[in-house]
mmCIF file of C-alpha atoms in Angstrom:
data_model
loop_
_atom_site.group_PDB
_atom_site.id
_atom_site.type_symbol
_atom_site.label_atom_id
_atom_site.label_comp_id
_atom_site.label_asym_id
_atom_site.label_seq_id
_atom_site.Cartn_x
_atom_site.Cartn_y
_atom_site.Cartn_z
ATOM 1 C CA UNK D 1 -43.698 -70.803 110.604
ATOM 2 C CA UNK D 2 -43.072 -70.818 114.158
ATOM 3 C CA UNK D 3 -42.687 -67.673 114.673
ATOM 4 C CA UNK D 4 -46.715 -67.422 112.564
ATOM 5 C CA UNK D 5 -47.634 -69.518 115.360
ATOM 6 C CA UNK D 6 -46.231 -67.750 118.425
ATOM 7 C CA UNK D 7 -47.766 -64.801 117.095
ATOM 8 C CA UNK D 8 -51.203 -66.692 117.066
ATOM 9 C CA UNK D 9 -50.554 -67.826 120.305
ATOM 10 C CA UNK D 10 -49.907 -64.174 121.825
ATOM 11 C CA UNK D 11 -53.608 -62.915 119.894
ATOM 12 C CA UNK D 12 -55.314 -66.124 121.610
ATOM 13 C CA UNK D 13 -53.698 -65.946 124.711
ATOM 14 C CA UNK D 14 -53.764 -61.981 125.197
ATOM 15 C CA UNK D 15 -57.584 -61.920 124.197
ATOM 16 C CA UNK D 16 -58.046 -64.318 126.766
ATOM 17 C CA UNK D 17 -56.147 -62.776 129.372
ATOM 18 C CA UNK D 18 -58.293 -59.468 128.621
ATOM 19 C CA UNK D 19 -61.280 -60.833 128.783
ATOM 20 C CA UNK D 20 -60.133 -62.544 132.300
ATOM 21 C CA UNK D 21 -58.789 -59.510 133.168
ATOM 22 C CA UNK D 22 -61.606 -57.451 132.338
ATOM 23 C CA UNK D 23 -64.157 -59.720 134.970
ATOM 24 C CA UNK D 24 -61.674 -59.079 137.647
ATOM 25 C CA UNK D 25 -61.123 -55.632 137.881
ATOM 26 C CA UNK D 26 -65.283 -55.263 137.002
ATOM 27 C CA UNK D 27 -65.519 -57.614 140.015
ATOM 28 C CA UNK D 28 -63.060 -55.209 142.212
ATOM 29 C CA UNK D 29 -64.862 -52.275 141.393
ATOM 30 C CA UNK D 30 -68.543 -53.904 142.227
ATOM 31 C CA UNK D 31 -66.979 -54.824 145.644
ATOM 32 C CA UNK D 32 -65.030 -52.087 146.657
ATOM 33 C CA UNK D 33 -66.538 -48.863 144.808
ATOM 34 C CA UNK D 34 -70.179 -49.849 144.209
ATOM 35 C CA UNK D 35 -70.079 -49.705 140.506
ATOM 36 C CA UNK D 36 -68.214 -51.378 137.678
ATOM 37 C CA UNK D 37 -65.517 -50.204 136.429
ATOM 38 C CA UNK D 38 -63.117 -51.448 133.849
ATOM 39 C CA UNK D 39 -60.352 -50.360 130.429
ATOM 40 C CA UNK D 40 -62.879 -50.182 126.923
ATOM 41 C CA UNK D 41 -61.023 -52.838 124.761
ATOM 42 C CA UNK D 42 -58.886 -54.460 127.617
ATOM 43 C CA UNK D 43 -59.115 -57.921 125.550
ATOM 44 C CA UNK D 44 -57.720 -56.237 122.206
ATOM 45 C CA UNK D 45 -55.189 -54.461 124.136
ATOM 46 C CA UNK D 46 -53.300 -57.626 125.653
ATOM 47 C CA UNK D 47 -53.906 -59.720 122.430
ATOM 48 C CA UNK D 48 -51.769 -56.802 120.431
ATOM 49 C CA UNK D 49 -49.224 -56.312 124.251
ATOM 50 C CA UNK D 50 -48.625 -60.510 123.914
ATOM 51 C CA UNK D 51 -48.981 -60.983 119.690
ATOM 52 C CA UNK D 52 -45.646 -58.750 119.967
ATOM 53 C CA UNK D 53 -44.276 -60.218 123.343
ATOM 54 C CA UNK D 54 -44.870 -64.294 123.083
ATOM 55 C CA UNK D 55 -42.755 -64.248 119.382
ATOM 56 C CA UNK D 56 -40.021 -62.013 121.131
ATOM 57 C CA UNK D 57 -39.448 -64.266 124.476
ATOM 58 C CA UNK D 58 -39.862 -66.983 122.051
ATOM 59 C CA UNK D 59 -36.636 -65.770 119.935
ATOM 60 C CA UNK D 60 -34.971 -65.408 123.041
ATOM 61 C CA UNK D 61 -35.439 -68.879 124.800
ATOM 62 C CA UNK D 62 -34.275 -70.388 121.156
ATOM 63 C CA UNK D 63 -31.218 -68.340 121.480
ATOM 64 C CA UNK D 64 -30.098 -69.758 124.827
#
């Protein structure tokens, strides 16, 4: 069970942090290049990155 929620944790989190992610670098590029620029499915990449990442350093801290 916790490791059900971790893992719902890291898709919440991660989506966020794309999303967050995503308005900065479009913000960089408007400033510094003109134009916005930015990774097609940032948001669904980080959710997957930290759905595998937040159980794993999760395990880890339990261990210790």
């Amino acid at each position: 069970m916790r490791t059900f929620l971790a893992i719902l944790v890291g898709l919440f989190g991660g989506f966020i942090l794309g999303i967050a992610l995503s308005s900065f670098i479009g913000i960089l590029g408007m400033t510094f290049l003109g134009e916005p620029i930015g990774i097609k499915f940032l948001s669904y990449y980080t959710a997957f990155i930290c759905a595998v990442l937040v159980p794993i350093l999760d395990q880890k801290s339990r261990n210790k």
